[in-house]
Short mmCIF file of C-alpha atoms and ligand atoms in Angstrom, two decimals:
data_model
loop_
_atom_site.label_atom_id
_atom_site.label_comp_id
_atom_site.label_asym_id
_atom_site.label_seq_id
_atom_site.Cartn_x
_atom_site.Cartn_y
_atom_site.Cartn_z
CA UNK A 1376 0.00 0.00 0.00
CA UNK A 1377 3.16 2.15 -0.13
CA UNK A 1378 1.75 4.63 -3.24
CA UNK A 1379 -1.55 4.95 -1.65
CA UNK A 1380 -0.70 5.70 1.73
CA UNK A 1381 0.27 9.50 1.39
CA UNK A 1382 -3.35 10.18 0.25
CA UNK A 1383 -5.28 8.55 2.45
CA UNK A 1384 -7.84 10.57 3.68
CA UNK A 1385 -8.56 8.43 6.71
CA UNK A 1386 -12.47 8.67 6.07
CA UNK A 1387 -14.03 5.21 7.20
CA UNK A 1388 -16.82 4.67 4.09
CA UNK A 1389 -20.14 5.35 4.10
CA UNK A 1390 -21.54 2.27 2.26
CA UNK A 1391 -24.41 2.57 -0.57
CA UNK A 1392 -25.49 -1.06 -1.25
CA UNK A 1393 -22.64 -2.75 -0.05
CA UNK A 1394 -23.76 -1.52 3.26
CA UNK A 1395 -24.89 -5.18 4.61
CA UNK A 1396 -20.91 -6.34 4.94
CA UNK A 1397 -20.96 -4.63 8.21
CA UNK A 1398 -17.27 -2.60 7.62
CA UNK A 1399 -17.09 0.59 5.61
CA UNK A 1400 -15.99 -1.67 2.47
CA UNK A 1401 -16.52 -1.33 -1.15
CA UNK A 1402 -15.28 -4.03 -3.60
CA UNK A 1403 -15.47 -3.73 -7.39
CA UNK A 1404 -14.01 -5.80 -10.25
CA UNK A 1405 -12.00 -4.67 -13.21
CA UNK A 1406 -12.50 -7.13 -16.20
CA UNK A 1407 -10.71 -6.32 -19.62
CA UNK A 1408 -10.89 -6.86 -23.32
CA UNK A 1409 -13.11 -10.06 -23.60
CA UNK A 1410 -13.27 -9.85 -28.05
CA UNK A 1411 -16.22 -12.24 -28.50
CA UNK A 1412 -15.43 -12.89 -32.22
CA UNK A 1413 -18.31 -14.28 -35.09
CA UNK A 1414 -17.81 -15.06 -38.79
CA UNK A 1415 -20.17 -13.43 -40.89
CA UNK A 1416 -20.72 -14.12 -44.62
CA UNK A 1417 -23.33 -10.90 -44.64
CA UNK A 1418 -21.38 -8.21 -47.40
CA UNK A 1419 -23.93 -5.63 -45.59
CA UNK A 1420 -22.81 -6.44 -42.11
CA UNK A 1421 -18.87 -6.33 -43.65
CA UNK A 1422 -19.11 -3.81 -46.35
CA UNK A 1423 -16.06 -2.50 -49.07
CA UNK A 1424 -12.86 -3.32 -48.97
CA UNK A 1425 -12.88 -4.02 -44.66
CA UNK A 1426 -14.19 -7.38 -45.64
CA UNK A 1427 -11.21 -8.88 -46.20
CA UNK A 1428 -9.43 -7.02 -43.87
CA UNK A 1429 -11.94 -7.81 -41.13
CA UNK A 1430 -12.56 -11.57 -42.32
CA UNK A 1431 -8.97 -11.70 -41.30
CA UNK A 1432 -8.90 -10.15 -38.13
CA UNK A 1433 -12.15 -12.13 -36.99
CA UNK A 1434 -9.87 -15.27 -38.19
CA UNK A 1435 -7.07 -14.41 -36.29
CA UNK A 1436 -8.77 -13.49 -33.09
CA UNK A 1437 -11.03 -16.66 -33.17
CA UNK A 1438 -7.55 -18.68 -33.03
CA UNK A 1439 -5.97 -16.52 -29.76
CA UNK A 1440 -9.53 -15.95 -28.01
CA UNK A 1441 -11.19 -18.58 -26.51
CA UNK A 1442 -14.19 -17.28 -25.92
CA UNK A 1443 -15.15 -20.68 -24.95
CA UNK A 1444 -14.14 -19.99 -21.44
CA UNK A 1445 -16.40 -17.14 -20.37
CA UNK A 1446 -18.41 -19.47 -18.50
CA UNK A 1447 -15.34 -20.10 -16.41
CA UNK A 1448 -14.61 -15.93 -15.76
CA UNK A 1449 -18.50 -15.27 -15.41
CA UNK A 1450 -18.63 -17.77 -12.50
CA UNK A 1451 -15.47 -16.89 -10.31
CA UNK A 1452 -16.68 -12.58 -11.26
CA UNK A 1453 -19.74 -13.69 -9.40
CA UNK A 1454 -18.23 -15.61 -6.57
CA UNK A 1455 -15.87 -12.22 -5.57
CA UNK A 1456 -19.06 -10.61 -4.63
CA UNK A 1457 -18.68 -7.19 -5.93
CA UNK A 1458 -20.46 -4.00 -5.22
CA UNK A 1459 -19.42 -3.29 -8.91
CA UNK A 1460 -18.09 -4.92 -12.15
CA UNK A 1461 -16.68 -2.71 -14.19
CA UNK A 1462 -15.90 -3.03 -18.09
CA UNK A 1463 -13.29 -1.47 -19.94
CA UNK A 1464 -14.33 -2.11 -23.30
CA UNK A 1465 -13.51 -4.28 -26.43
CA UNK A 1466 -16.59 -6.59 -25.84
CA UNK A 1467 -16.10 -7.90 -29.57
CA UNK A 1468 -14.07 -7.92 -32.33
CA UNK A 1469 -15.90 -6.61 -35.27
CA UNK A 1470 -18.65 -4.94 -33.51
CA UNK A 1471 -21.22 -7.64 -35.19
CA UNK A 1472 -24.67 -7.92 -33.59
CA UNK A 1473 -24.02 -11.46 -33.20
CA UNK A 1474 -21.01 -10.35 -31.41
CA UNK A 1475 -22.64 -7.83 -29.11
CA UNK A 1476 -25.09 -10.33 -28.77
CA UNK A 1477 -22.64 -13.22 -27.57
CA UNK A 1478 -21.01 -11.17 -25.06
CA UNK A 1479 -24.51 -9.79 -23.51
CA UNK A 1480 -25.44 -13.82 -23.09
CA UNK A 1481 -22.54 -15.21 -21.89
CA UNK A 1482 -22.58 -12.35 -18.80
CA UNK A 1483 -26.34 -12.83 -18.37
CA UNK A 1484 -25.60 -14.48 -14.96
CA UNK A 1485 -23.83 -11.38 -13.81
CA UNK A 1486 -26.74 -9.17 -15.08
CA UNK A 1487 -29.12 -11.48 -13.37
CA UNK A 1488 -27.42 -11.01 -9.90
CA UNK A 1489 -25.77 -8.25 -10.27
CA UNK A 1490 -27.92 -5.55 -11.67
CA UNK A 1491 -27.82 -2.47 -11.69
CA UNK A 1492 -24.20 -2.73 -10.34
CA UNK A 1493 -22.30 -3.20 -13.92
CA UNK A 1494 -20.77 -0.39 -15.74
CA UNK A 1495 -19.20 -0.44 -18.96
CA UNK A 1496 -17.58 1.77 -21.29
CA UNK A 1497 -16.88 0.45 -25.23
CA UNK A 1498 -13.26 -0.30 -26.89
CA UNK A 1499 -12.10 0.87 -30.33
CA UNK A 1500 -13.41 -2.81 -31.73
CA UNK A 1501 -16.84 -2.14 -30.23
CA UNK A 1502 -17.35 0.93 -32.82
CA UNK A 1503 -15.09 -0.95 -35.72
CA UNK A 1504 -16.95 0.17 -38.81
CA UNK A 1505 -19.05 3.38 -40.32
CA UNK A 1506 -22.24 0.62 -40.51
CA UNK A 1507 -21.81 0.47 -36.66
CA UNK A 1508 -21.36 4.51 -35.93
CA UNK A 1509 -24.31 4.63 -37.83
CA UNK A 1510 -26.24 1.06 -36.34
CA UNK A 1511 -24.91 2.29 -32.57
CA UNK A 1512 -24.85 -2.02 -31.64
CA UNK A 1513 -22.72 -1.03 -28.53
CA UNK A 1514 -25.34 1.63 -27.34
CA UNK A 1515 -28.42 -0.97 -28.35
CA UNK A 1516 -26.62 -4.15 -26.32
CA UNK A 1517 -24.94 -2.76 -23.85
CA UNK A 1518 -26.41 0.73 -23.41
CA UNK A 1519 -28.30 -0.55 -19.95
CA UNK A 1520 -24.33 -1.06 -18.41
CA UNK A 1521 -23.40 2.98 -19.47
CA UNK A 1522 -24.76 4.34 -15.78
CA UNK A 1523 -27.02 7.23 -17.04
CA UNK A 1524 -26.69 7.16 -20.54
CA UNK A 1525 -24.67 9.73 -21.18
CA UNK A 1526 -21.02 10.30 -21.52
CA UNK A 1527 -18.83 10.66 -19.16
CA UNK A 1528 -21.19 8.90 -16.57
CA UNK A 1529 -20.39 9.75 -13.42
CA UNK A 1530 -21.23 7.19 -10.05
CA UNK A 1531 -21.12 7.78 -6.81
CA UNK A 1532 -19.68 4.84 -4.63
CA UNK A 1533 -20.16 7.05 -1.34
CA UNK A 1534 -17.32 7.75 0.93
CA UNK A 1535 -15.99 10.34 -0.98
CA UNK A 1536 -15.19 7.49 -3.63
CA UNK A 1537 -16.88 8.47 -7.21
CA UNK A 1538 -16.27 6.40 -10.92
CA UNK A 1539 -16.49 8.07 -14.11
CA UNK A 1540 -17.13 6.24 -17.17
CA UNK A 1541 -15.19 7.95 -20.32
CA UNK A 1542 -16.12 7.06 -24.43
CA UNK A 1543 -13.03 8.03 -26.10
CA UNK A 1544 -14.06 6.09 -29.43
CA UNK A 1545 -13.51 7.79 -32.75
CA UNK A 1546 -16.54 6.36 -34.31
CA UNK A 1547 -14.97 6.40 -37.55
CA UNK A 1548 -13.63 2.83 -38.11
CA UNK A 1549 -10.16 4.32 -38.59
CA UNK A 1550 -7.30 3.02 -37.13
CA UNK A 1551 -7.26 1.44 -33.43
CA UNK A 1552 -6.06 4.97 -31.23
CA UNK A 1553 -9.07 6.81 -29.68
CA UNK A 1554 -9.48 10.74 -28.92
CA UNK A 1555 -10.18 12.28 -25.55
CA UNK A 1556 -12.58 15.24 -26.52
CA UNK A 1557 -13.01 18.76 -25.65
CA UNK A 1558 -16.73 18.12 -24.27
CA UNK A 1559 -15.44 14.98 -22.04
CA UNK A 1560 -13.23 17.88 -20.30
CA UNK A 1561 -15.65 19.99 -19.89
CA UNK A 1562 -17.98 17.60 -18.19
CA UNK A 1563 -15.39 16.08 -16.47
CA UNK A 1564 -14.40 20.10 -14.80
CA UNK A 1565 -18.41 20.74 -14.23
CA UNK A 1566 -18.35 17.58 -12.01
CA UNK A 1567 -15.50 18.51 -10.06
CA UNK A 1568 -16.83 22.09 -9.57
CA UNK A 1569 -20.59 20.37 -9.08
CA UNK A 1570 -20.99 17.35 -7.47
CA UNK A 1571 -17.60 15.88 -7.25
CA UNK A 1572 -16.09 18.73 -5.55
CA UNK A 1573 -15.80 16.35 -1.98
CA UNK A 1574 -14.64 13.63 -4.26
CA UNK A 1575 -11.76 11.87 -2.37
CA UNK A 1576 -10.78 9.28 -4.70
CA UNK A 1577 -11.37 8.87 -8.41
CA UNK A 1578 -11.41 5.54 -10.52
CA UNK A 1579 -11.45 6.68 -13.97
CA UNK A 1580 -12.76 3.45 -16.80
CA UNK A 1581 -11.72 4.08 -19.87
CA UNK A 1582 -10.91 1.61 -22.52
CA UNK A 1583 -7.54 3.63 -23.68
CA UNK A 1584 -4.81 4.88 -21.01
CA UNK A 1585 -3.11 8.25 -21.29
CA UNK A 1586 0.07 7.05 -20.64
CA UNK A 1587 1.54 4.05 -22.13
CA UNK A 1588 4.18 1.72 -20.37
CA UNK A 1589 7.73 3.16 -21.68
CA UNK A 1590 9.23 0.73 -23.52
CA UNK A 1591 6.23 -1.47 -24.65
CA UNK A 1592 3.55 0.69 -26.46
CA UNK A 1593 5.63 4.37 -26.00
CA UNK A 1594 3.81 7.12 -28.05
CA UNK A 1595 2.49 4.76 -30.44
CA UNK A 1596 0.11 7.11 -32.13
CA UNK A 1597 -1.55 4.15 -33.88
CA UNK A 1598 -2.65 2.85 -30.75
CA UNK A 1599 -2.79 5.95 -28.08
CA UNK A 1600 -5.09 8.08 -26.72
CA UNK A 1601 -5.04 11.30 -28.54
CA UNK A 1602 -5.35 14.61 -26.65
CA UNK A 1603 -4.63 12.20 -23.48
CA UNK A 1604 -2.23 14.69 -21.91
CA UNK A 1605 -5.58 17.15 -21.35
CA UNK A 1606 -6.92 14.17 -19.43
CA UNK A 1607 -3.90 13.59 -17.38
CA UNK A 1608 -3.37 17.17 -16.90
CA UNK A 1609 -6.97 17.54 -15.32
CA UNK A 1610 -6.35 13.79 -12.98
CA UNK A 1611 -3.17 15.52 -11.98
CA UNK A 1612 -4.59 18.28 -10.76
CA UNK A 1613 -7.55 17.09 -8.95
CA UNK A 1614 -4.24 16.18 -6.19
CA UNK A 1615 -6.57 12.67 -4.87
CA UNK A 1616 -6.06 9.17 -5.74
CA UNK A 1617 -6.62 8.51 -9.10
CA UNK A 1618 -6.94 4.76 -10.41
CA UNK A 1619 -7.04 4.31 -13.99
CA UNK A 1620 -8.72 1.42 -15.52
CA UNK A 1621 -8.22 0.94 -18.73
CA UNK A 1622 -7.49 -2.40 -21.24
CA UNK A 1623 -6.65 -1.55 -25.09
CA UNK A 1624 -3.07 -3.81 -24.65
CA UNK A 1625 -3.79 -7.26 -24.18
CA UNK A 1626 -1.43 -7.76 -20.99
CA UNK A 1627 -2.58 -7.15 -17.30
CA UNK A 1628 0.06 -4.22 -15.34
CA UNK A 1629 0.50 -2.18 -12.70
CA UNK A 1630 1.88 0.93 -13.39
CA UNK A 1631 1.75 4.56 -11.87
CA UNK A 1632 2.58 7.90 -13.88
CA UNK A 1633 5.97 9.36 -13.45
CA UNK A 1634 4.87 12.78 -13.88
CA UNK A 1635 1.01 12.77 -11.87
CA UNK A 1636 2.10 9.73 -9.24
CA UNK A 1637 -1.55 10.30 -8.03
CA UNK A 1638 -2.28 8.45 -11.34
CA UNK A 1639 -2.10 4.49 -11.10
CA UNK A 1640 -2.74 2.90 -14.36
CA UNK A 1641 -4.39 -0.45 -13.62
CA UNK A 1642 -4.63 -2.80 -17.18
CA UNK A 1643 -7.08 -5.58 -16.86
CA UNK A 1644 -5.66 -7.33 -20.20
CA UNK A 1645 -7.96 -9.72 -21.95
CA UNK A 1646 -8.82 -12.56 -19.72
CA UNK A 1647 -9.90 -15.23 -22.63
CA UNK A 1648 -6.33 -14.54 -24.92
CA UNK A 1649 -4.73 -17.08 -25.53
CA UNK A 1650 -0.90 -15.82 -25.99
CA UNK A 1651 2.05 -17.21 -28.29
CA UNK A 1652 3.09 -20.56 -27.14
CA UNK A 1653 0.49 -21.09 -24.51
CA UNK A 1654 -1.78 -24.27 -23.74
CA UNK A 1655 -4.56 -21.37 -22.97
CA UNK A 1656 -5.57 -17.87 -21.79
CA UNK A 1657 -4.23 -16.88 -18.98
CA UNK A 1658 -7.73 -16.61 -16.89
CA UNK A 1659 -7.89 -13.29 -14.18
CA UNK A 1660 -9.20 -9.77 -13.76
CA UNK A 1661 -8.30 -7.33 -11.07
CA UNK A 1662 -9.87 -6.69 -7.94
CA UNK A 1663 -10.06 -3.06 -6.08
CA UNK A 1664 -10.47 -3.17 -2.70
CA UNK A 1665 -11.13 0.04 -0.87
CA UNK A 1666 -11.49 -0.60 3.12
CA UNK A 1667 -11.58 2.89 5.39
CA UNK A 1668 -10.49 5.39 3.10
CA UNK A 1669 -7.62 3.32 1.54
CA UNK A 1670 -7.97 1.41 -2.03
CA UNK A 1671 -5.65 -2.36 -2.44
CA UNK A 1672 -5.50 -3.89 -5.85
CA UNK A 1673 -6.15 -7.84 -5.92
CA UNK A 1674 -5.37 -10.54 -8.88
CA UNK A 1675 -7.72 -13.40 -9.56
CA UNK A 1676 -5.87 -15.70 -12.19
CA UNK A 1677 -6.74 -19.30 -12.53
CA UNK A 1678 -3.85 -21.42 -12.13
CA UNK A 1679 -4.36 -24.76 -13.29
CA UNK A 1680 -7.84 -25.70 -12.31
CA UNK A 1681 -7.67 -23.44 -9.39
CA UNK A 1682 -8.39 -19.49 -8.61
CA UNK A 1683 -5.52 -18.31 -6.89
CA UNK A 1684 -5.74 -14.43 -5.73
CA UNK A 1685 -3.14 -12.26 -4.58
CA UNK A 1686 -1.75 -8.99 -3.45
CA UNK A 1687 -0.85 -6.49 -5.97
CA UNK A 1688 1.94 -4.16 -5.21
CA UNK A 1689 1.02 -0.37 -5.51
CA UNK A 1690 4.33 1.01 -7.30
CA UNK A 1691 6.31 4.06 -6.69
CA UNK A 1692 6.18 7.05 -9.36
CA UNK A 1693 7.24 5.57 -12.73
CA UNK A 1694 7.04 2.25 -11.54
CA UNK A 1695 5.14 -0.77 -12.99
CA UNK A 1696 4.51 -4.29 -12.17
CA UNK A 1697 3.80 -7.52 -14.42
CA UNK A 1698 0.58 -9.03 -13.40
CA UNK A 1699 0.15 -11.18 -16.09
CA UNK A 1700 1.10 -15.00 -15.66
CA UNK A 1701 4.64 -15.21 -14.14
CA UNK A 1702 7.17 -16.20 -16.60
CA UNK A 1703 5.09 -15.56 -19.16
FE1 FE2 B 164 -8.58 -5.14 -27.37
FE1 FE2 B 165 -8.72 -1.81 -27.95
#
């Protein structure tokens, strides 16, 4: 708990509907980039010259996701309990109906038990093509998960704790990067001036981070976050505890900003991916644990044919942590 410490504000929560535990505890879980994948033969469902270029892609990704094992995630999400499951986007691959459709059934149980208490927020593959900007599939699937409808969506966990849901999509089935936008700041300042102004702790979901882990991804502008720096500039500022969920890169880290250390980056990587050279996907998402004013970060991974959870280290300014199967 070493990054977390200095901003503790010491303020024992006041619980919302997690309120039955009996301690001032809130518990949420961070799943990542599940990329349910269907073939389609439908030229109006794949139009131009993406068809091939998507028939490929869906090809690929049906070899390295096994969406088989959603069953096996769904289950262990539900047995963690949470107060809230939270979704960081890239639900599918080609943003199909039947792909939409897929991952709404196979986390029906969560819905079922759980409702009311998801929140999502979609990926650059869940607004892949024109057809979809103009067919809005996410918003018609998912659109129940996006607290309020509107974007950012702000939710307040109580406590001082409050979660903001950011699109940063481009809509325009270029390219995989996505664009922070001038009227996401603006909301984003009117709730800190409005009703986030006691906010003691932020968790931001949003399918892109703003900074990328040097060395792996660095200012890869194919891939980033554009206008990102306004964003980081404004979670800098707001001097709390920031904790960043975001997916986008298909590998689960740790990492907190060298230049805002109240920003920790926390990427839930894509639980069903199967990586090079691997019997199968490496099966986990992150747990955040916030107990009296002071947030942990926990791993669920399966490990054979056993969940094994454990302690995530909160790293120093510029520091970040491999969370994704050791060795790997
Ligand atoms: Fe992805
Ligand atoms: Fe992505």
């Amino acid at each position: 708990m070493r990054g977390a410490a200095r901003y503790s504000p010491g303020d024992p929560l006041a619980t919302g509907p997690e309120a039955g535990r009996g301690v001032a505890m809130f518990r949420a879980v961070h799943i990542g980039d599940l990329h349910f994948w269907r073939f389609t033969a439908n030229p109006a469902l794949l139009p131009g010259k993406r068809l091939l270029g998507l028939a490929n892609l869906a090809l690929r990704r049906s070899r390295a996701f096994q969406q088989g094992r959603a069953g096996e995630l769904v289950a262990r999400i539900g047995d963690a309990a949470p107060d809230r499951i939270l979704l960081s986007g890239d639900f599918t691959t080609t943003s199909l109906p039947s792909e939409f459709s897929a991952a709404k059934d196979a986390l029906a149980p969560l819905e079922e038990r759980f409702a009311g208490r998801i929140r999502a927020v979609p990926g650059n593959h869940d607004r892949y093509t024109r057809r979809e900007l103009r067919a809005k599939s996410f918003d018609r699937f998912l659109g129940d998960w996006c607290f309020r409808g509107t974007w950012p969506w702000f939710d307040d966990a109580g406590g001082g704790l409050w979660i903001a849901g950011i699109d940063a999509t481009t809509s325009n089935g270029l390219g995989c990067f996505g664009t922070f936008r001038d009227e996401t700041l603006e909301a984003l300042k009117a709730w800190r001036s409005g009703e986030g102004a006691d906010a003691r702790e932020l968790w931001i979901v949003c399918h892109f981070p703003t900074e990328d882990l040097p060395g792996v991804f660095h200012r890869d502008r194919g891939r980033e976050l554009h206008g990102g720096d306004r964003l980081l500039r404004f979670l800098g500022e707001l001097n709390i505890p920031v904790f960043y969920l975001h997916g986008h890169h298909h590998y689960r880290w740790i990492y907190r900003s060298p230049t805002h250390p109240n920003v920790t980056y926390l990427n839930a990587g894509a639980p069903m991916y199967r990586r090079k050279g691997m019997a199968r996907a490496d099966l986990g998402f992150l747990e955040l644990l916030r107990e009296n004013g002071t947030t942990a970060v926990k791993v669920h991974r399966l490990e054979g044919e056993e969940w094994k959870v454990s302690d995530a280290t909160l790293p120093e300014a510029g520091e970040y942590f491999d969370l994704q199967t050791p060795g790997d």
